[in-house]
Tab-separated table of C-alpha atoms in Angstrom:
chain	number	residue	atom	x	y	z
A	2	MET	CA	-1.071	8.707	12.794
A	3	ASN	CA	1.134	6.534	10.553
A	4	ALA	CA	0.933	5.074	7.050
A	5	ILE	CA	-1.322	2.215	8.078
A	6	ASP	CA	-3.800	4.638	9.684
A	7	ILE	CA	-3.942	6.708	6.491
A	8	LEU	CA	-4.518	3.545	4.455
A	9	LYS	CA	-7.363	2.532	6.772
A	10	LYS	CA	-9.057	5.908	6.305
A	11	GLU	CA	-8.631	5.917	2.545
A	12	PHE	CA	-9.937	2.368	2.136
A	13	SER	CA	-12.931	2.978	4.409
A	14	LYS	CA	-14.012	6.058	2.417
A	15	GLN	CA	-14.249	4.231	-0.892
A	16	ASP	CA	-17.608	4.038	-2.614
A	17	PHE	CA	-18.614	0.498	-3.616
A	18	GLU	CA	-21.462	-0.023	-6.044
A	19	LYS	CA	-24.436	-1.955	-4.704
A	20	GLY	CA	-25.685	-4.941	-6.644
A	21	GLN	CA	-22.265	-6.170	-7.731
A	22	PRO	CA	-21.822	-9.998	-7.532
A	23	TYR	CA	-19.135	-9.624	-4.871
A	24	ALA	CA	-19.513	-13.154	-3.460
A	25	GLU	CA	-19.128	-14.767	-6.878
A	26	MET	CA	-16.126	-12.619	-7.813
A	27	LEU	CA	-14.555	-13.151	-4.383
A	28	ASP	CA	-14.689	-16.931	-4.781
A	29	ARG	CA	-12.816	-16.563	-8.062
A	30	TYR	CA	-10.023	-14.531	-6.482
A	31	LYS	CA	-9.867	-16.789	-3.434
A	32	ASP	CA	-9.118	-19.655	-5.820
A	33	ILE	CA	-6.367	-17.559	-7.423
A	34	ALA	CA	-4.802	-16.758	-4.029
A	35	CYS	CA	-5.016	-20.404	-2.996
A	36	ASN	CA	-3.316	-21.497	-6.222
A	37	TYR	CA	-0.487	-18.998	-5.711
A	38	ALA	CA	0.118	-20.555	-2.288
A	39	ARG	CA	0.058	-24.059	-3.754
A	40	MET	CA	2.143	-23.459	-6.873
A	41	GLU	CA	4.735	-21.102	-5.384
A	42	ASN	CA	4.637	-22.442	-1.802
A	43	ALA	CA	4.052	-18.809	-0.878
A	44	ILE	CA	1.960	-17.255	1.857
A	45	ALA	CA	-0.922	-15.580	0.013
A	46	VAL	CA	-3.127	-13.005	1.724
A	47	LEU	CA	-6.311	-11.865	-0.038
A	48	SER	CA	-7.782	-8.837	1.743
A	49	ASP	CA	-11.320	-7.611	1.065
A	50	LEU	CA	-11.171	-3.839	1.622
A	51	ARG	CA	-14.958	-3.574	1.392
A	52	THR	CA	-15.746	-5.971	4.268
A	53	ASN	CA	-12.484	-5.639	6.237
A	54	THR	CA	-11.791	-9.366	5.928
A	55	SER	CA	-8.729	-11.375	4.877
A	56	TYR	CA	-8.226	-14.910	3.640
A	57	ILE	CA	-4.743	-16.302	4.280
A	58	TYR	CA	-3.378	-19.337	2.441
A	59	TYR	CA	-0.227	-20.993	3.705
A	60	GLY	CA	2.165	-22.656	1.262
A	61	GLY	CA	5.278	-24.597	2.210
A	62	PHE	CA	7.265	-21.397	2.841
A	63	SER	CA	5.199	-20.919	6.013
A	64	GLN	CA	7.102	-23.821	7.599
A	65	THR	CA	10.398	-22.042	6.932
A	66	LEU	CA	8.997	-19.086	8.868
A	67	GLY	CA	7.932	-21.309	11.745
A	68	ILE	CA	4.212	-21.081	10.957
A	69	ASP	CA	2.879	-24.636	11.064
A	70	LYS	CA	-0.125	-24.061	8.805
A	71	SER	CA	1.019	-25.367	5.429
A	72	GLY	CA	-1.908	-26.180	3.155
A	73	LYS	CA	-4.425	-24.395	5.369
A	74	GLU	CA	-6.732	-21.396	4.949
A	75	ASN	CA	-7.355	-18.845	7.686
A	76	LYS	CA	-10.107	-16.195	7.633
A	77	VAL	CA	-9.530	-13.123	9.816
A	78	SER	CA	-11.669	-10.071	10.532
A	79	SER	CA	-9.045	-7.580	9.409
A	80	ILE	CA	-7.262	-6.534	6.237
A	81	TRP	CA	-3.925	-6.707	8.085
A	82	GLU	CA	-2.171	-10.080	8.408
A	83	GLU	CA	-0.844	-9.574	11.939
A	84	ASP	CA	0.491	-13.154	12.266
A	85	VAL	CA	2.724	-12.429	9.279
A	86	PHE	CA	3.535	-8.845	10.276
A	87	LYS	CA	5.035	-9.942	13.607
A	88	LEU	CA	7.755	-11.846	11.711
A	89	ILE	CA	8.826	-8.839	9.620
A	90	HIS	CA	11.768	-6.744	10.817
A	91	PRO	CA	10.283	-3.626	12.512
A	92	ASP	CA	12.129	-1.228	10.197
A	93	ASP	CA	10.933	-3.119	7.121
A	94	LEU	CA	7.356	-3.298	8.392
A	95	ALA	CA	7.127	0.484	8.754
A	96	GLY	CA	8.619	0.856	5.279
A	97	LYS	CA	6.210	-1.730	3.866
A	98	HIS	CA	3.141	0.224	4.989
A	99	LEU	CA	4.544	3.470	3.598
A	100	GLN	CA	5.360	1.782	0.286
A	101	GLU	CA	1.822	0.414	0.039
A	102	LEU	CA	0.388	3.859	0.727
A	103	CYS	CA	2.528	5.368	-2.045
A	104	PHE	CA	1.600	2.509	-4.376
A	105	SER	CA	-2.125	2.952	-3.727
A	106	HIS	CA	-1.772	6.644	-4.623
A	107	PHE	CA	0.134	5.676	-7.784
A	108	ILE	CA	-2.603	3.220	-8.800
A	109	LYS	CA	-5.338	5.833	-8.318
A	110	ARG	CA	-3.481	8.212	-10.660
A	111	GLN	CA	-3.531	5.685	-13.492
A	112	HIS	CA	-6.300	5.399	-16.063
A	113	LYS	CA	-8.997	3.033	-14.805
A	114	ARG	CA	-8.284	0.542	-17.573
A	115	LYS	CA	-4.577	0.463	-16.691
A	116	ARG	CA	-4.758	0.023	-12.914
A	117	ALA	CA	-4.653	-3.773	-13.055
A	118	ASP	CA	-1.407	-3.657	-15.071
A	119	TYR	CA	0.768	-2.713	-12.101
A	120	TYR	CA	2.015	-4.535	-9.023
A	121	LEU	CA	4.513	-3.741	-6.278
A	122	VAL	CA	7.649	-5.765	-5.498
A	123	SER	CA	9.791	-5.215	-2.412
A	124	LYS	CA	12.433	-6.888	-0.271
A	125	LEU	CA	11.737	-7.682	3.377
A	126	ARG	CA	13.542	-9.335	6.239
A	127	MET	CA	11.488	-11.925	8.101
A	128	LYS	CA	12.255	-14.248	10.998
A	129	ASN	CA	12.519	-17.928	10.179
A	130	SER	CA	11.928	-20.930	12.447
A	131	MET	CA	15.505	-20.516	13.784
A	132	ASN	CA	14.699	-16.923	14.859
A	133	SER	CA	17.072	-15.491	12.246
A	134	TYR	CA	16.142	-12.885	9.646
A	135	ILE	CA	16.090	-14.086	6.039
A	136	PRO	CA	15.423	-12.139	2.793
A	137	VAL	CA	11.843	-12.387	1.542
A	138	LEU	CA	10.148	-11.239	-1.659
A	139	HIS	CA	6.883	-9.366	-1.085
A	140	ARG	CA	4.406	-8.602	-3.886
A	141	ILE	CA	1.111	-6.759	-3.791
A	142	PHE	CA	-1.619	-6.586	-6.431
A	143	TYR	CA	-4.767	-4.452	-6.230
A	144	ILE	CA	-7.996	-5.676	-7.793
A	145	THR	CA	-10.507	-2.968	-8.684
A	146	VAL	CA	-14.258	-3.209	-9.103
A	147	PRO	CA	-16.483	-1.271	-11.557
A	148	PRO	CA	-17.918	1.198	-12.215
A	149	ASN	CA	-15.576	3.618	-10.414
A	150	CYS	CA	-12.669	1.142	-10.137
A	151	ALA	CA	-12.444	1.354	-6.345
A	152	LEU	CA	-9.627	-0.689	-4.810
A	153	TRP	CA	-11.584	-3.739	-3.691
A	154	LEU	CA	-9.107	-6.555	-3.073
A	155	ALA	CA	-5.422	-6.599	-2.195
A	156	LEU	CA	-3.397	-9.745	-2.844
A	157	CYS	CA	-0.128	-9.933	-0.894
A	158	LEU	CA	2.398	-12.699	-1.549
A	159	TYR	CA	5.347	-13.657	0.636
A	160	SER	CA	7.967	-16.043	-0.778
A	161	PRO	CA	11.737	-16.650	-0.611
A	162	LEU	CA	13.892	-14.031	-2.316
A	163	LEU	CA	15.504	-16.328	-4.889
A	164	PHE	CA	17.448	-13.573	-6.648
A	165	ASP	CA	18.117	-9.952	-5.832
A	166	ILE	CA	16.054	-7.167	-7.357
A	167	PRO	CA	17.689	-3.899	-8.492
A	168	ALA	CA	16.032	-1.754	-5.803
A	169	LYS	CA	14.411	-2.155	-2.410
A	170	CYS	CA	10.973	-1.465	-3.854
A	171	LEU	CA	9.756	-1.469	-7.469
A	172	ILE	CA	6.489	-0.882	-9.299
A	173	ILE	CA	6.235	-3.326	-12.196
A	174	ASN	CA	4.136	-2.851	-15.314
A	175	SER	CA	3.167	-6.449	-16.059
A	176	THR	CA	2.272	-5.690	-19.690
A	177	ASN	CA	5.727	-4.543	-20.784
A	178	GLY	CA	8.128	-5.229	-17.908
A	179	GLN	CA	8.766	-1.545	-17.186
A	180	MET	CA	10.186	-1.027	-13.683
A	181	ILE	CA	9.658	2.137	-11.660
A	182	GLU	CA	11.817	2.606	-8.590
A	183	LEU	CA	9.361	3.806	-5.971
A	184	ASP	CA	11.705	6.066	-4.011
A	185	LYS	CA	12.893	7.979	-7.091
A	186	GLN	CA	9.565	8.829	-8.733
A	187	ASP	CA	7.852	12.054	-7.685
A	188	ASP	CA	4.460	10.802	-8.811
A	189	THR	CA	4.630	7.830	-6.418
A	190	LYS	CA	5.378	9.913	-3.352
A	191	ILE	CA	2.677	10.917	-0.896
A	192	LEU	CA	3.418	14.634	-1.164
A	193	SER	CA	4.915	16.484	-4.099
A	194	VAL	CA	8.081	18.552	-3.695
A	195	ARG	CA	6.015	21.769	-3.677
A	196	GLU	CA	3.581	20.369	-1.110
A	197	LYS	CA	6.496	19.474	1.148
A	198	GLN	CA	7.836	23.012	0.783
A	199	VAL	CA	4.459	24.499	1.703
A	200	LEU	CA	4.025	22.167	4.666
A	201	SER	CA	7.546	22.887	5.931
A	202	LEU	CA	6.781	26.616	5.898
A	203	ILE	CA	3.446	25.984	7.643
A	204	ASP	CA	5.363	24.052	10.293
A	205	ARG	CA	7.610	27.109	10.748
A	206	GLY	CA	4.524	29.214	11.485
A	207	LEU	CA	4.259	31.168	8.221
A	208	THR	CA	0.865	32.391	7.036
A	209	SER	CA	-0.499	31.652	3.566
A	210	LYS	CA	0.430	35.171	2.457
A	211	GLU	CA	3.997	34.740	3.726
A	212	ILE	CA	4.272	31.320	2.075
A	213	ALA	CA	3.046	32.780	-1.213
A	214	GLY	CA	5.721	35.492	-1.028
A	215	THR	CA	8.475	33.063	-0.083
A	216	LEU	CA	7.689	30.635	-2.914
A	217	SER	CA	6.639	33.303	-5.441
A	218	ILE	CA	3.214	31.761	-5.954
A	219	SER	CA	-0.305	33.096	-5.444
A	220	ILE	CA	-2.299	32.746	-2.222
A	221	ASN	CA	-4.868	30.714	-4.170
A	222	THR	CA	-2.141	28.264	-5.124
A	223	VAL	CA	-1.070	28.009	-1.481
A	224	SER	CA	-4.677	27.313	-0.496
A	225	ARG	CA	-4.925	24.598	-3.132
A	226	HIS	CA	-1.734	22.979	-1.853
A	227	ARG	CA	-3.094	23.120	1.710
A	228	GLN	CA	-6.250	21.262	0.689
A	229	GLU	CA	-4.264	18.676	-1.271
A	230	ILE	CA	-2.018	18.064	1.737
A	231	LEU	CA	-4.968	17.566	4.099
A	232	GLY	CA	-6.589	15.164	1.662
A	233	LYS	CA	-3.470	13.106	1.016
A	234	LEU	CA	-2.614	12.794	4.717
A	235	GLN	CA	-6.264	12.234	5.702
A	236	VAL	CA	-6.214	14.929	8.406
A	237	LYS	CA	-8.483	17.841	9.311
A	238	ASN	CA	-6.039	20.689	9.892
A	239	SER	CA	-2.474	21.865	9.319
A	240	ILE	CA	-1.301	21.010	12.842
A	241	GLU	CA	-2.248	17.363	12.303
A	242	ALA	CA	-0.714	17.474	8.834
A	243	CYS	CA	2.644	18.619	10.208
A	244	ARG	CA	2.602	15.929	12.898
A	245	VAL	CA	1.719	13.132	10.482
A	246	ALA	CA	4.269	14.311	7.916
A	247	LYS	CA	7.000	14.248	10.581
A	248	ASP	CA	5.937	10.753	11.689
A	249	LEU	CA	6.234	9.609	8.065
A	250	LYS	CA	9.526	11.491	7.699
A	251	LEU	CA	8.132	13.553	4.820
A	252	ILE	CA	9.405	16.821	6.308
């Protein structure tokens, strides 16, 4: 299991309220995505996490990437834009999915009224029409839906990197310009430092009692950390948790 598999599980388990005017609201956000593509010449991908559908709008930048679809819309039965993914450098693609997983966890920790204030900015390398990698700016916005503010839509934008950003990946608060460097904030990581310690000791074969003694915490606290780890990694047992954590390079 990797970051994209965990994202799939988390998105599929969300509870969406019946009776919401989804079609009407979707049309509104489709217009927004289309306008981003037109005004910025970006590739805009609007993914509906409720129906597992994406709407892709191709601005002029798509021609630079060798995708001859400028001015067009493409509807796909997936929330993953595979035609775009195949142009991203493999190392950056793996990092992109992990960043989005961390960002989704960050968003869920925010007050419901504040979730729409944040978006993610990162640098990617993508192949152009000459088969050379060029720097690209990637942004992702999550749109929530009441009453429980489930993550309903994801808007991803791909455009030329016109100027460098101070880190490989940043969370931006659009209301005040505050920048949070993703890799240096404990609250944006998948597992906390303590959870990593517990999981590392589990991987070494220690029992809960032994872990409690090693870390000078109670067995109840160890049990709580175990449950948090399973939930965050979307797995059923500690063996799977250790395997997934190693795949994600968390331990």
